[in-house]
Short mmCIF file of C-alpha atoms in Angstrom, two decimals:
data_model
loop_
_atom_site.label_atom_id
_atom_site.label_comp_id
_atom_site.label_asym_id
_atom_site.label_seq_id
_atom_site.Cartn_x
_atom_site.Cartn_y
_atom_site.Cartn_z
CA UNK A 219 0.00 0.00 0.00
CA UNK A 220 0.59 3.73 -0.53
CA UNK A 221 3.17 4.82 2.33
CA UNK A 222 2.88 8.43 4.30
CA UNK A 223 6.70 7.59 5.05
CA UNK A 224 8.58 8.74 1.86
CA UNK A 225 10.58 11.25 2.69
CA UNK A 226 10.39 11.22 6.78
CA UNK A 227 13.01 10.65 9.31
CA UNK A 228 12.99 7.38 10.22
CA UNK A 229 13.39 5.68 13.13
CA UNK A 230 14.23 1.90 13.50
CA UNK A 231 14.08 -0.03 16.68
CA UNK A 232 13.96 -3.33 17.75
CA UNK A 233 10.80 -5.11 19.62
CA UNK A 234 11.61 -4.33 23.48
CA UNK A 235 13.26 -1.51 22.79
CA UNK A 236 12.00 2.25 24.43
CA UNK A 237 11.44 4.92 21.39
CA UNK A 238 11.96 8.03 21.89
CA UNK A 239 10.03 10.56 19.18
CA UNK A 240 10.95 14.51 18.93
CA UNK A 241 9.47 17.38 17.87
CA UNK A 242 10.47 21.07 17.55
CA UNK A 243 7.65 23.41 17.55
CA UNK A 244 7.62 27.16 16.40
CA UNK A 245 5.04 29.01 18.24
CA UNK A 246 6.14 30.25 21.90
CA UNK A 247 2.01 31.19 22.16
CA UNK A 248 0.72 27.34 21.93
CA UNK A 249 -0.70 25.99 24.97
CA UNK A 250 -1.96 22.95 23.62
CA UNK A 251 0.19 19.78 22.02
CA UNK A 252 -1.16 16.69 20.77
CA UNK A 253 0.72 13.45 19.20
CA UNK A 254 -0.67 11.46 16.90
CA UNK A 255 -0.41 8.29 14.96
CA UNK A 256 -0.70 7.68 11.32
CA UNK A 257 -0.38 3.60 9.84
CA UNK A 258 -0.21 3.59 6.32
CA UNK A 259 -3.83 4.32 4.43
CA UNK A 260 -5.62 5.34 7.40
CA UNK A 261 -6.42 8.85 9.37
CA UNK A 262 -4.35 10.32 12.13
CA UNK A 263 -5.17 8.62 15.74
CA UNK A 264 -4.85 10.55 18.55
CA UNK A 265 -2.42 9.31 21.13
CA UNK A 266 -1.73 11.52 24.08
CA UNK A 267 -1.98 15.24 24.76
CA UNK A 268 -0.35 17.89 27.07
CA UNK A 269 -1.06 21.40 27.97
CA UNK A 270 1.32 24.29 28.62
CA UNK A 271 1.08 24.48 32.62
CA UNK A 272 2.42 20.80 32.45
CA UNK A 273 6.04 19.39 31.32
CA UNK A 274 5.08 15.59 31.36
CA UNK A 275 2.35 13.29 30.90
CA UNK A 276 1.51 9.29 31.03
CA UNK A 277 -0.55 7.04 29.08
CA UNK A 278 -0.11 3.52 28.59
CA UNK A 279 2.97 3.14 27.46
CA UNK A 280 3.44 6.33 26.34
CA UNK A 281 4.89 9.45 28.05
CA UNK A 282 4.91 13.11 26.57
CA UNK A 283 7.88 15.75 27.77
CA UNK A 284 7.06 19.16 26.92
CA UNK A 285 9.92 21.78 27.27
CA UNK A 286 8.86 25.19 26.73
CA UNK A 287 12.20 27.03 26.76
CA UNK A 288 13.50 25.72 23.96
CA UNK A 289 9.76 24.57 22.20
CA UNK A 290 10.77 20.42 22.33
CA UNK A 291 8.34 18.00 22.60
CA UNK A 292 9.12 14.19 22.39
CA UNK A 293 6.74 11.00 22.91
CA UNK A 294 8.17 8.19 24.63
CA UNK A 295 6.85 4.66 24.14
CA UNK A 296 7.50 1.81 26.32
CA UNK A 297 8.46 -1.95 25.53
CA UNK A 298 7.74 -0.46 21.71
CA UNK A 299 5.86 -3.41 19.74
CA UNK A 300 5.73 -3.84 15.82
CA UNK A 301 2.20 -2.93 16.01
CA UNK A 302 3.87 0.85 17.42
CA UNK A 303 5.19 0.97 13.50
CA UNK A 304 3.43 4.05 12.02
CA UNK A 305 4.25 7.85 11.32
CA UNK A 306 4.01 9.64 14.19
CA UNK A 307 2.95 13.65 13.88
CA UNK A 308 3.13 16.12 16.78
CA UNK A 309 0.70 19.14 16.64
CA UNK A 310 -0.08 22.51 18.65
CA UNK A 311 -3.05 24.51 19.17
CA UNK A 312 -1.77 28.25 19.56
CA UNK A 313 -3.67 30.15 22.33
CA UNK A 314 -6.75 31.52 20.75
CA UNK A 315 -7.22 29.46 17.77
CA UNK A 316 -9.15 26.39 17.50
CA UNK A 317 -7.63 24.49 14.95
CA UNK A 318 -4.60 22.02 15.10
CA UNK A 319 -1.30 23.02 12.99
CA UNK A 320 0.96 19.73 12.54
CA UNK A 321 4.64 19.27 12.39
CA UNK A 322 6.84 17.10 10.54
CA UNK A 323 5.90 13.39 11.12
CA UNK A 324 8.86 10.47 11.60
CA UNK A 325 8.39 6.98 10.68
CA UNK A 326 9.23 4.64 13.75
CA UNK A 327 9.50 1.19 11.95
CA UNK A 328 10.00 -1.45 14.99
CA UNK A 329 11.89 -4.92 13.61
CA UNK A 330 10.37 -8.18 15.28
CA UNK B 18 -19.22 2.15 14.23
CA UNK B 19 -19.95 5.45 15.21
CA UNK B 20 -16.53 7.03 14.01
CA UNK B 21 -15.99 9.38 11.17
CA UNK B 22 -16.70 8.14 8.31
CA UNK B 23 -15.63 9.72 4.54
CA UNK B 24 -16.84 8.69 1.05
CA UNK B 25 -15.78 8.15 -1.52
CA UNK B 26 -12.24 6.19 -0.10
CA UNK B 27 -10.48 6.49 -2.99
CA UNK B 28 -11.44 9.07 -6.33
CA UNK B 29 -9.44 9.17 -9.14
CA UNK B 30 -10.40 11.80 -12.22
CA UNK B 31 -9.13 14.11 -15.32
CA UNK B 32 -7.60 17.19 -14.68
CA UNK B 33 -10.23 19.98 -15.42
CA UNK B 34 -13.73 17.47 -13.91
CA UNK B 35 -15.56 18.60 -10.68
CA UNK B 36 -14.85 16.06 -7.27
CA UNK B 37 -17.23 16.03 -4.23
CA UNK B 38 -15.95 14.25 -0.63
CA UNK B 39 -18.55 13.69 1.83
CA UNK B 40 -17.96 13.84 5.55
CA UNK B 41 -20.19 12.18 8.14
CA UNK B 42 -19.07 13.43 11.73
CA UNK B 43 -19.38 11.74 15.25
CA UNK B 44 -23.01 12.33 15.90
CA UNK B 45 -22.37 14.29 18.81
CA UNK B 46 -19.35 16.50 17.46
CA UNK B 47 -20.83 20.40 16.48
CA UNK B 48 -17.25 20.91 15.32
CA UNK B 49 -16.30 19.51 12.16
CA UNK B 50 -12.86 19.85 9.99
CA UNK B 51 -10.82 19.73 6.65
CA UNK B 52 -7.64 19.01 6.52
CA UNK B 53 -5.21 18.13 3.47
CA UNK B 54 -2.15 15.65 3.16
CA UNK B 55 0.33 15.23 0.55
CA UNK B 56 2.73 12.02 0.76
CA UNK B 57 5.31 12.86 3.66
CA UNK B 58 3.66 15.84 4.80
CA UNK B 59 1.72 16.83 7.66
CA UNK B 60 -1.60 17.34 7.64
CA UNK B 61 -2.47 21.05 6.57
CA UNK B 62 -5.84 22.71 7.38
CA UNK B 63 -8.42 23.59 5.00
CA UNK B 64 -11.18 24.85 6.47
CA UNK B 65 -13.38 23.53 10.23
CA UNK B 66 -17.02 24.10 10.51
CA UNK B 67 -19.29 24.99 13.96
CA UNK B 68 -22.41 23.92 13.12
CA UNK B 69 -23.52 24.80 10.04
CA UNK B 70 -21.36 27.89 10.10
CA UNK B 71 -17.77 28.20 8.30
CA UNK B 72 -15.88 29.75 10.61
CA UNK B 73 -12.35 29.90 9.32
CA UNK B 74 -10.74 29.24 5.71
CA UNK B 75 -7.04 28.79 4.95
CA UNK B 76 -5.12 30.28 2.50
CA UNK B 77 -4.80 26.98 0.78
CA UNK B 78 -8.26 27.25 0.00
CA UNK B 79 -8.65 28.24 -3.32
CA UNK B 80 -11.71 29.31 -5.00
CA UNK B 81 -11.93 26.21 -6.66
CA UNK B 82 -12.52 25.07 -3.50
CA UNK B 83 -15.72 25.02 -1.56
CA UNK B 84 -16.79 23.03 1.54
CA UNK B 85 -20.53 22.91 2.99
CA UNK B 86 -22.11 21.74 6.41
CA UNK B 87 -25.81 22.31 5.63
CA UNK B 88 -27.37 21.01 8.72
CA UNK B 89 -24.35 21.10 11.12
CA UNK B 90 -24.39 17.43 10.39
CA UNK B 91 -22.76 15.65 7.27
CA UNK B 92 -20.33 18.02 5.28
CA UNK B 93 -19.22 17.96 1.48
CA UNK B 94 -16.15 19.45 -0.14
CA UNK B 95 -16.07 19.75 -3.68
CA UNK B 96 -13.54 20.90 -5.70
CA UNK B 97 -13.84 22.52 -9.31
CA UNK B 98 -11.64 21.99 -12.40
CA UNK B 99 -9.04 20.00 -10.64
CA UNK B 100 -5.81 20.23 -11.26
CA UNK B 101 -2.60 17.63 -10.83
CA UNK B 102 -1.48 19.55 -7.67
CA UNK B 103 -4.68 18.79 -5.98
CA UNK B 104 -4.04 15.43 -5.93
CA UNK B 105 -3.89 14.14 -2.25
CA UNK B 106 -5.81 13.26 0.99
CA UNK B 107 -8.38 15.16 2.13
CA UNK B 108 -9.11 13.90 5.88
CA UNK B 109 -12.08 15.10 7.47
CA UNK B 110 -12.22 15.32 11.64
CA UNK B 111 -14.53 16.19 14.16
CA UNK B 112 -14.82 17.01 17.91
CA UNK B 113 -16.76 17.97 20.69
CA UNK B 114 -17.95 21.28 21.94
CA UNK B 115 -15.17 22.71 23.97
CA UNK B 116 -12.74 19.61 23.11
CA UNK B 117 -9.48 19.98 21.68
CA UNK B 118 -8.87 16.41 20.50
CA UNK B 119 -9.78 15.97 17.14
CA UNK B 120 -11.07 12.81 15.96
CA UNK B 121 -9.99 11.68 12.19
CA UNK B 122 -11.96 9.55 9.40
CA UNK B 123 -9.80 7.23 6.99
CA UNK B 124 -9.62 9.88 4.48
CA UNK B 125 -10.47 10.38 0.95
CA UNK B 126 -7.97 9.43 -2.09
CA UNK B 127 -7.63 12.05 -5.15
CA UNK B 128 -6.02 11.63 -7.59
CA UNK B 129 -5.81 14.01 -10.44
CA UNK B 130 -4.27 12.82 -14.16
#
């Protein structure tokens, strides 16, 4: 099928292995930050969100770091399984709009 | 399933005909979206809907471009005279009143020749 990938950092890990995804963002004024997750052929899937007054957050699995002084977000996935093999896109909300702008994705592929 | 759901999947056409993509939000969701994606690109926004009324456009938006939400319920966004560069996914989304997380259908296919 039709991959979102071309052209995407990629990264490759190994089945057990933690991933660590970044993000830079470019507007100081967002307060809201969501990642999401894109498999080939289908529509974004929201994973985990943070606000601004916070610098981490936990899912399953999954843990968000926001640092605000120098804009850096990164996703964090535990015990990363080959289902975890998608594009992954970060996106902000700046204060006082409602709609989502989104970043750059990267392609985690995860090797059984 | 009660998710978003988008129609046609997949549209393929000559440059120059007229495309329609229908959007059928959560049933609950007053907010409703339009987004585009090109292959290795982020989604980019198009234009998001409260209700039945259009409450922001992008710049992307040409005027060959033209999206409708009727009856704050199912939306349509047709395009006119398409041309190669239009070829892409349009992804429709929805979400709650007040809620930030946007909720995404499987998208539609275009492609232009």
């Amino acid at each position: 099928g039709e991959s979102v990938g071309l052209h995407l950092p990629t990264l490759s890990v190994q089945e057990g292995d933690n991933s660590i995804i970044n993000c830079a963002y470019s507007n100081s004024a967002s307060d809201y930050f969501i990642w999401y997750k894109q498999e080939s052929g289908k529509g974004p899937q929201f994973i985990i969100d943070i606000r601004s007054n916070m610098d981490k957050r936990q899912g399953q699995r999954v843990t968000v770091l926001l640092n605000k002084t120098v804009k850096h977000l990164s996703l964090q996935i535990a015990a990363t399984q080959p289902g975890d093999s998608a594009v992954y896109f970060c996106a902000e909300i700046p204060s006082g709009y409602s709609t989502l702008t989104f970043g750059k994705g990267t392609m985690l592929l995860v090797s059984p | 399933d009660t998710g978003v759901s988008q129609d046609p999947r997949h549209k393929i056409t000559k440059r120059g005909q007229n495309v329609t993509f229908r959007c059928d939000p959560i049933s609950e969701h007053n907010r409703l979206y339009w987004y585009r994606q090109t292959l290795g690109q982020g989604p980019e926004f198009l234009t998001y809907f409260q209700n039945e009324a259009q409450l922001e456009k992008s710049r992307l938006l040409s005027d060959r471009f033209s999206a409708e939400r009727p009856k704050g319920s199912f939306s349509t966004l047709e395009i006119q005279r398409t041309e190669q560069g239009d070829s892409a996914m349009y992804l429709c989304a929805s979400s709650s009143r007040g809620g930030e997380e946007l909720f995404f259908g499987e998208g539609s296919r275009l492609t232009v020749l």
